[in-house]
Coordinates of N, CA and C in Angstrom, one line a residue:
X1 N 22.2 -32.7 -0.4 CA 22.0 -32.8 1.0 C 22.3 -31.4 1.6
X2 N 21.5 -31.1 2.6 CA 21.7 -29.8 3.2 C 22.5 -30.0 4.6
X3 N 23.6 -29.3 4.7 CA 24.4 -29.5 5.9 C 23.9 -28.5 7.0
X4 N 23.9 -28.9 8.2 CA 23.6 -28.0 9.3 C 24.7 -27.7 10.3
X5 N 25.0 -26.5 10.6 CA 26.1 -26.2 11.4 C 25.9 -26.7 12.8
X6 N 27.0 -27.0 13.6 CA 26.7 -27.4 15.0 C 26.1 -26.2 15.8
X7 N 26.4 -24.9 15.5 CA 25.8 -23.8 16.1 C 24.3 -23.8 15.9
X8 N 23.9 -24.1 14.6 CA 22.5 -24.1 14.3 C 21.7 -25.2 15.0
X9 N 22.3 -26.4 15.0 CA 21.8 -27.4 15.8 C 21.6 -27.1 17.3
X10 N 22.6 -26.5 17.9 CA 22.7 -26.2 19.3 C 21.5 -25.1 19.5
X11 N 21.5 -24.1 18.7 CA 20.5 -23.0 18.8 C 19.1 -23.5 18.7
X12 N 18.9 -24.4 17.8 CA 17.5 -25.0 17.7 C 17.2 -25.9 18.9
X13 N 18.1 -26.6 19.5 CA 17.9 -27.4 20.6 C 17.6 -26.5 21.8
X14 N 18.3 -25.4 22.0 CA 18.0 -24.5 23.1 C 16.6 -23.9 22.9
X15 N 16.3 -23.5 21.7 CA 14.9 -22.9 21.5 C 13.8 -23.9 21.8
X16 N 14.0 -25.2 21.4 CA 13.0 -26.2 21.7 C 12.8 -26.4 23.2
X17 N 13.9 -26.4 24.0 CA 13.9 -26.5 25.4 C 13.1 -25.3 26.0
X18 N 13.4 -24.1 25.5 CA 12.7 -23.0 26.0 C 11.2 -23.0 25.7
X19 N 10.9 -23.4 24.5 CA 9.5 -23.5 24.0 C 8.6 -24.4 24.8
X20 N 9.2 -25.6 25.1 CA 8.5 -26.6 25.9 C 8.8 -26.7 27.4
X21 N 9.4 -25.6 27.9 CA 9.8 -25.6 29.3 C 8.6 -25.4 30.1
X22 N 8.3 -26.2 31.2 CA 7.2 -25.9 32.0 C 7.3 -24.6 32.9
X23 N 8.4 -24.0 32.9 CA 8.7 -22.8 33.6 C 8.3 -21.6 32.7
X24 N 8.1 -21.8 31.5 CA 7.9 -20.6 30.5 C 6.7 -19.8 31.0
X25 N 5.6 -20.3 31.5 CA 4.5 -19.4 31.9 C 4.9 -18.4 33.0
X26 N 6.0 -18.6 33.7 CA 6.6 -17.6 34.7 C 7.1 -16.4 34.0
X27 N 7.5 -16.5 32.7 CA 8.1 -15.4 32.0 C 7.0 -14.8 31.1
X28 N 6.2 -15.7 30.4 CA 5.1 -15.2 29.5 C 3.9 -16.0 29.8
X29 N 3.2 -15.6 30.8 CA 1.9 -16.3 31.1 C 1.0 -16.1 29.9
X30 N 0.5 -17.2 29.3 CA -0.3 -17.0 28.1 C -1.7 -16.4 28.4
X31 N -2.2 -16.6 29.5 CA -3.5 -15.9 29.8 C -3.3 -14.4 30.1
X32 N -2.2 -14.1 30.7 CA -1.9 -12.6 30.9 C -1.7 -11.9 29.5
X33 N -0.9 -12.7 28.7 CA -0.6 -12.1 27.3 C -2.0 -11.9 26.5
X34 N -2.9 -12.8 26.7 CA -4.2 -12.7 26.0 C -5.0 -11.6 26.6
X35 N -5.0 -11.4 27.9 CA -5.6 -10.3 28.6 C -5.1 -8.9 28.2
X36 N -3.7 -8.9 28.1 CA -3.1 -7.6 27.7 C -3.4 -7.2 26.2
X37 N -3.6 -8.3 25.4 CA -4.1 -8.1 24.0 C -5.6 -7.7 23.9
X38 N -6.3 -7.8 25.0 CA -7.7 -7.6 24.9 C -8.6 -8.6 24.3
X39 N -8.0 -9.9 24.3 CA -8.8 -11.0 23.7 C -9.9 -11.4 24.7
X40 N -11.1 -11.5 24.1 CA -12.4 -11.7 25.0 C -13.2 -12.8 24.3
X41 N -14.2 -13.2 25.1 CA -15.1 -14.3 24.6 C -15.7 -13.8 23.3
X42 N -15.8 -14.7 22.3 CA -16.4 -14.5 21.1 C -15.5 -14.0 19.9
X43 N -14.2 -13.7 20.3 CA -13.2 -13.2 19.4 C -12.7 -14.3 18.4
X44 N -12.3 -13.9 17.2 CA -11.6 -14.8 16.2 C -10.2 -14.4 16.2
X45 N -9.3 -15.3 16.5 CA -7.9 -15.0 16.7 C -7.1 -15.9 15.7
X46 N -6.1 -15.3 15.1 CA -5.2 -16.0 14.2 C -3.9 -16.0 14.8
X47 N -3.4 -17.2 15.2 CA -2.0 -17.4 15.9 C -1.1 -17.8 14.7
X48 N -0.3 -16.9 14.2 CA 0.6 -17.2 13.1 C 2.0 -17.6 13.6
X49 N 2.3 -18.9 13.2 CA 3.5 -19.5 13.8 C 3.3 -20.0 15.2
X50 N 2.1 -20.7 15.3 CA 1.6 -21.1 16.6 C 2.4 -22.2 17.3
X51 N 3.2 -23.0 16.6 CA 4.0 -24.0 17.3 C 3.1 -25.1 17.7
X52 N 3.4 -25.6 19.0 CA 2.4 -26.7 19.6 C 1.4 -26.0 20.4
X53 N 1.1 -24.8 20.3 CA -0.2 -24.2 20.9 C 0.0 -23.5 22.2
X54 N 1.2 -22.9 22.4 CA 1.4 -22.2 23.7 C 0.4 -21.1 24.0
X55 N 0.0 -20.4 22.9 CA -0.9 -19.3 23.1 C -2.3 -19.9 22.5
X56 N -2.4 -20.7 21.5 CA -3.5 -21.1 20.8 C -4.5 -21.9 21.8
X57 N -4.0 -22.7 22.6 CA -4.8 -23.6 23.5 C -5.5 -22.6 24.6
X58 N -4.7 -21.8 25.3 CA -5.4 -20.9 26.2 C -6.3 -19.9 25.5
X59 N -6.0 -19.5 24.3 CA -6.8 -18.5 23.5 C -8.2 -19.3 23.2
X60 N -8.2 -20.5 22.9 CA -9.4 -21.2 22.6 C -10.3 -21.2 23.8
X61 N -9.8 -21.4 25.1 CA -10.4 -21.4 26.3 C -11.0 -20.0 26.6
X62 N -10.3 -18.9 26.3 CA -10.6 -17.6 26.6 C -11.8 -17.2 25.7
X63 N -11.8 -17.4 24.4 CA -12.7 -17.0 23.5 C -14.0 -17.8 23.5
X64 N -13.9 -19.0 24.1 CA -15.1 -19.8 24.3 C -15.7 -20.3 23.0
X65 N -16.9 -20.9 23.1 CA -17.5 -21.6 21.9 C -18.0 -20.5 20.9
X66 N -18.2 -19.3 21.5 CA -18.7 -18.2 20.5 C -17.5 -17.6 19.7
X67 N -16.3 -17.9 20.0 CA -15.2 -17.5 19.3 C -14.5 -18.7 18.5
X68 N -13.4 -18.3 17.9 CA -12.6 -19.4 17.2 C -11.2 -19.0 17.0
X69 N -10.3 -20.0 17.1 CA -8.9 -19.8 17.0 C -8.4 -20.5 15.7
X70 N -7.7 -19.8 14.9 CA -7.0 -20.4 13.7 C -5.5 -20.4 14.1
X71 N -5.0 -21.7 14.2 CA -3.6 -21.9 14.6 C -2.8 -22.3 13.4
X72 N -1.9 -21.5 12.9 CA -1.2 -21.7 11.7 C 0.3 -22.0 12.0
X73 N 0.9 -23.0 11.3 CA 2.2 -23.3 11.4 C 2.7 -24.1 10.2
X74 N 4.0 -24.1 9.8 CA 4.4 -24.9 8.7 C 5.1 -26.2 9.2
X75 N 5.0 -26.5 10.4 CA 5.5 -27.7 11.0 C 4.3 -28.7 11.4
X76 N 4.1 -29.7 10.6 CA 3.0 -30.6 10.8 C 3.2 -31.3 12.2
X77 N 4.3 -31.6 12.7 CA 4.5 -32.3 14.0 C 4.1 -31.4 15.1
X78 N 4.4 -30.1 15.0 CA 3.9 -29.2 16.1 C 2.4 -29.1 16.0
X79 N 1.8 -29.0 14.9 CA 0.4 -29.0 14.7 C -0.3 -30.2 15.3
X80 N 0.3 -31.3 15.1 CA -0.3 -32.6 15.6 C -0.3 -32.6 17.1
X81 N 0.8 -32.1 17.7 CA 0.8 -32.0 19.2 C -0.2 -31.0 19.7
X82 N -0.5 -29.9 18.9 CA -1.5 -28.9 19.3 C -2.9 -29.6 19.2
X83 N -3.1 -30.4 18.2 CA -4.5 -31.0 18.0 C -4.7 -32.0 19.2
X84 N -3.7 -32.7 19.6 CA -3.8 -33.7 20.7 C -4.1 -32.9 22.0
X85 N -3.4 -31.8 22.2 CA -3.7 -31.0 23.4 C -5.2 -30.5 23.4
X86 N -5.6 -30.0 22.3 CA -7.0 -29.5 22.1 C -8.0 -30.6 22.4
X87 N -7.7 -31.7 21.8 CA -8.7 -32.9 22.0 C -8.8 -33.3 23.5
X88 N -7.6 -33.3 24.1 CA -7.6 -33.7 25.6 C -8.4 -32.7 26.4
X89 N -8.4 -31.4 26.0 CA -9.1 -30.4 26.8 C -10.6 -30.2 26.2
X90 N -10.9 -30.9 25.2 CA -12.3 -30.9 24.7 C -12.6 -29.6 23.9
X91 N -11.6 -29.0 23.4 CA -11.7 -27.7 22.6 C -12.1 -28.0 21.1
X92 N -13.3 -27.5 20.8 CA -13.8 -27.7 19.4 C -13.8 -26.4 18.6
X93 N -13.2 -25.3 19.2 CA -13.2 -24.0 18.5 C -11.9 -23.6 18.0
X94 N -11.1 -24.7 17.6 CA -9.7 -24.4 17.2 C -9.5 -25.2 15.9
X95 N -9.0 -24.5 14.9 CA -8.7 -25.1 13.6 C -7.2 -24.9 13.3
X96 N -6.5 -26.0 13.0 CA -5.1 -25.8 12.7 C -5.0 -25.7 11.1
X97 N -4.0 -24.9 10.7 CA -3.7 -24.7 9.3 C -2.3 -24.9 9.0
X98 N -1.9 -25.9 8.2 CA -0.5 -26.3 7.9 C -0.1 -25.5 6.6
X99 N 0.6 -24.4 6.9 CA 1.0 -23.6 5.7 C 2.1 -22.6 6.2
X100 N 2.7 -21.8 5.3 CA 3.6 -20.8 5.7 C 2.8 -19.5 5.9
X101 N 3.4 -18.6 6.7 CA 2.8 -17.4 7.2 C 2.4 -16.5 6.0
X102 N 3.1 -16.6 4.9 CA 2.8 -15.7 3.8 C 1.9 -16.3 2.7
X103 N 1.4 -17.5 3.1 CA 0.5 -18.2 2.2 C -0.8 -18.7 2.9
X104 N -1.5 -17.8 3.5 CA -2.7 -18.1 4.2 C -3.9 -18.1 3.3
X105 N -4.1 -19.0 2.4 CA -5.1 -19.0 1.5 C -6.4 -19.7 2.1
X106 N -6.4 -20.2 3.2 CA -7.5 -21.0 3.7 C -8.5 -20.0 4.4
X107 N -8.2 -18.8 4.7 CA -9.1 -17.8 5.4 C -9.4 -16.7 4.4
X108 N -10.6 -16.3 4.5 CA -11.1 -15.2 3.8 C -10.6 -13.8 4.4
X109 N -10.4 -12.9 3.5 CA -9.8 -11.6 3.9 C -10.9 -10.9 4.8
X110 N -10.4 -10.1 5.8 CA -11.2 -9.3 6.7 C -12.1 -10.1 7.7
X111 N -11.6 -11.3 8.1 CA -12.4 -12.1 9.0 C -11.8 -12.2 10.4
X112 N -10.7 -11.7 10.7 CA -9.9 -12.0 12.0 C -10.0 -10.7 12.8
X113 N -10.4 -10.9 14.1 CA -10.5 -9.8 15.1 C -9.1 -9.4 15.6
X114 N -8.2 -10.4 15.8 CA -6.9 -10.2 16.4 C -5.9 -11.2 15.8
X115 N -4.7 -10.8 15.5 CA -3.7 -11.7 15.0 C -2.5 -11.6 15.9
X116 N -1.7 -12.7 15.9 CA -0.6 -12.7 16.9 C 0.6 -13.5 16.1
X117 N 1.8 -12.9 16.4 CA 3.0 -13.6 16.0 C 3.8 -13.6 17.3
X118 N 3.7 -14.8 18.0 CA 4.4 -14.9 19.3 C 5.6 -15.6 19.2
X119 N 6.7 -14.8 19.2 CA 8.1 -15.3 19.0 C 8.2 -16.3 17.8
X120 N 7.6 -15.8 16.7 CA 7.7 -16.6 15.4 C 8.2 -15.8 14.2
X121 N 8.0 -14.5 14.2 CA 8.3 -13.7 13.0 C 9.8 -14.0 12.5
X122 N 10.7 -14.1 13.5 CA 12.1 -14.3 13.1 C 12.3 -15.5 12.4
X123 N 11.4 -16.4 12.4 CA 11.6 -17.7 11.8 C 11.0 -17.7 10.3
X124 N 10.2 -16.7 10.0 CA 9.5 -16.7 8.7 C 10.5 -16.3 7.7
X125 N 10.5 -17.1 6.6 CA 11.4 -16.8 5.4 C 11.1 -15.5 4.7
X126 N 9.8 -15.2 4.7 CA 9.3 -14.0 4.0 C 8.5 -13.1 5.0
X127 N 9.3 -12.4 5.8 CA 8.7 -11.5 6.9 C 7.7 -10.4 6.3
X128 N 8.1 -9.7 5.4 CA 7.3 -8.7 4.7 C 6.0 -9.2 4.3
X129 N 6.1 -10.3 3.5 CA 4.9 -11.0 2.9 C 4.0 -11.5 4.0
X130 N 4.6 -11.9 5.1 CA 3.8 -12.4 6.3 C 3.0 -11.3 6.9
X131 N 3.6 -10.1 7.0 CA 2.9 -9.0 7.5 C 1.8 -8.5 6.6
X132 N 2.1 -8.6 5.3 CA 1.0 -8.4 4.3 C -0.2 -9.3 4.4
X133 N 0.2 -10.6 4.6 CA -1.0 -11.6 4.7 C -1.8 -11.4 6.0
X134 N -1.1 -11.0 7.1 CA -1.8 -10.7 8.3 C -2.8 -9.5 8.1
X135 N -2.3 -8.5 7.5 CA -3.1 -7.3 7.2 C -4.3 -7.7 6.4
X136 N -4.2 -8.5 5.3 CA -5.3 -9.0 4.5 C -6.4 -9.7 5.3
X137 N -5.9 -10.5 6.3 CA -6.9 -11.4 7.0 C -7.6 -10.6 8.1
X138 N -7.0 -9.5 8.6 CA -7.6 -8.7 9.7 C -8.8 -7.9 9.2
X139 N -9.8 -7.8 10.1 CA -10.9 -6.8 9.8 C -10.3 -5.4 10.0
X140 N -11.1 -4.4 9.5 CA -10.7 -3.0 9.8 C -10.9 -2.7 11.3
X141 N -10.0 -2.2 11.9 CA -10.0 -1.9 13.3 C -9.4 -3.0 14.1
X142 N -8.9 -4.0 13.5 CA -8.3 -5.2 14.3 C -6.9 -4.8 14.4
X143 N -6.3 -5.7 15.4 CA -4.9 -5.5 15.7 C -4.0 -6.7 15.5
X144 N -2.8 -6.4 15.2 CA -1.7 -7.5 15.1 C -0.7 -7.2 16.3
X145 N -0.4 -8.3 17.0 CA 0.5 -8.2 18.1 C 1.7 -9.1 17.7
X146 N 2.9 -8.5 17.8 CA 4.2 -9.2 17.5 C 5.0 -9.2 18.7
X147 N 5.3 -10.4 19.3 CA 6.3 -10.5 20.4 C 7.5 -11.2 19.8
X148 N 8.6 -10.6 20.0 CA 9.9 -11.1 19.3 C 11.1 -10.9 20.3
X149 N 12.1 -11.7 20.1 CA 13.4 -11.4 20.7 C 14.1 -10.3 20.1
X150 N 14.8 -9.5 20.7 CA 15.5 -8.3 20.2 C 16.8 -8.9 19.5
X151 N 16.9 -8.7 18.3 CA 18.0 -9.3 17.5 C 19.4 -9.1 18.1
X152 N 19.8 -7.9 18.4 CA 21.1 -7.6 18.9 C 21.4 -8.2 20.2
X153 N 20.4 -8.5 21.0 CA 20.6 -9.0 22.3 C 20.5 -10.6 22.4
X154 N 20.2 -11.2 21.3 CA 20.1 -12.7 21.4 C 20.9 -13.4 20.3
X155 N 22.2 -12.9 20.2 CA 23.1 -13.4 19.3 C 22.6 -13.5 17.9
X156 N 21.9 -12.5 17.4 CA 21.4 -12.5 16.1 C 20.0 -13.2 15.9
X157 N 19.5 -13.9 17.0 CA 18.3 -14.5 16.9 C 17.2 -13.6 17.2
X158 N 16.3 -13.3 16.3 CA 15.2 -12.3 16.6 C 15.0 -11.3 15.4
X159 N 14.3 -10.3 15.6 CA 14.2 -9.3 14.6 C 14.4 -7.9 15.2
X160 N 14.7 -6.9 14.3 CA 14.9 -5.6 14.7 C 13.6 -4.8 14.7
X161 N 13.2 -4.3 15.9 CA 11.9 -3.7 16.0 C 11.7 -2.5 15.0
X162 N 12.8 -1.8 14.8 CA 12.7 -0.6 13.8 C 12.4 -1.1 12.4
X163 N 13.0 -2.2 12.0 CA 12.7 -2.8 10.7 C 11.3 -3.3 10.6
X164 N 10.9 -3.9 11.6 CA 9.5 -4.4 11.6 C 8.5 -3.3 11.6
X165 N 8.8 -2.1 12.4 CA 7.9 -1.0 12.3 C 7.8 -0.4 10.9
X166 N 8.9 -0.2 10.3 CA 9.0 0.3 9.0 C 8.2 -0.5 8.0
X167 N 8.5 -1.9 8.0 CA 7.8 -2.7 7.0 C 6.3 -2.7 7.3
X168 N 5.9 -2.8 8.6 CA 4.4 -2.8 8.9 C 3.8 -1.5 8.5
X169 N 4.5 -0.4 8.6 CA 3.9 0.9 8.2 C 3.7 1.0 6.7
X170 N 4.7 0.4 6.0 CA 4.6 0.3 4.5 C 3.4 -0.6 4.0
X171 N 3.1 -1.5 4.9 CA 1.9 -2.4 4.5 C 0.7 -1.8 5.0
X172 N 0.7 -0.7 5.7 CA -0.6 0.0 6.0 C -1.0 0.0 7.4
X173 N -0.2 -0.7 8.2 CA -0.5 -0.8 9.7 C -0.2 0.6 10.4
X174 N -1.0 0.9 11.4 CA -0.7 2.1 12.3 C -0.1 1.5 13.6
X175 N 1.1 2.1 14.0 CA 1.7 1.8 15.2 C 1.0 2.2 16.3
X176 N 0.6 1.4 17.2 CA -0.1 1.7 18.5 C 0.9 1.8 19.7
X177 N 1.7 0.7 19.8 CA 2.6 0.8 21.0 C 3.8 -0.2 20.7
X178 N 4.9 0.2 21.3 CA 6.1 -0.7 21.3 C 6.6 -0.8 22.7
X179 N 6.7 -1.9 23.3 CA 7.1 -2.1 24.7 C 8.4 -3.0 24.6
X180 N 9.5 -2.5 25.1 CA 10.8 -3.1 24.9 C 11.2 -3.6 26.3
X181 N 11.6 -4.8 26.4 CA 12.2 -5.4 27.6 C 13.7 -5.6 27.5
X182 N 14.2 -6.3 28.4 CA 15.7 -6.6 28.3 C 16.1 -7.4 27.1
X183 N 15.2 -8.5 26.8 CA 15.6 -9.4 25.7 C 14.6 -9.5 24.6
X184 N 13.4 -8.9 24.9 CA 12.3 -9.1 24.0 C 11.5 -7.7 23.7
X185 N 10.6 -7.7 22.7 CA 9.8 -6.5 22.6 C 8.4 -7.0 22.2
X186 N 7.4 -6.1 22.4 CA 6.0 -6.4 22.0 C 5.5 -5.2 21.2
X187 N 5.1 -5.5 20.0 CA 4.6 -4.4 19.1 C 3.2 -4.6 18.8
X188 N 2.4 -3.5 19.0 CA 1.0 -3.6 18.8 C 0.7 -2.7 17.5
X189 N 0.0 -3.3 16.5 CA -0.2 -2.6 15.2 C -1.7 -2.7 15.0
X190 N -2.3 -1.6 14.3 CA -3.7 -1.5 14.0 C -3.9 -1.5 12.6
X191 N -4.9 -2.2 12.0 CA -5.3 -2.1 10.7 C -6.5 -1.1 10.7
X192 N -6.3 0.1 10.0 CA -7.4 1.2 10.1 C -8.6 0.7 9.3

């Protein structure tokens, strides 16, 4: 039996409240995030660690029927909520994938226009392998965007941008930009 510390339970409860909070769009408006990423009609987007669809649902609306969203998570409950949201909105251009970020065997290499890890990388057991898998699925000239909490400012919750930059460079990504805020950062990477 796996024991969970009270801190861990508290931390997860806080995170779930933040993820499902109706005020969240005031901090990270998903449509603005997609616009800043350059997501347009007809694009194919891979949302790695999509949760219940905070970005995936708006992305499906933005890319339209000419585009497609692959929403990946290892939590079947979150993917079920995402599917229900998509059905209620009549979105047919969204496919959910139940797997870990480092085991995306359902997609062919070089088929994705843009990939996204939106506050999910710090949850991945195998971060380096997850970056490698994103690299494999992206087309040449495509971009990976990573939005993360800054580790030192969130009581250890998050990732170190420098470590992610080094690992992504070793996987072949080119660093385009790093924007750091008070508690979070946004990293833009290019697959040449």
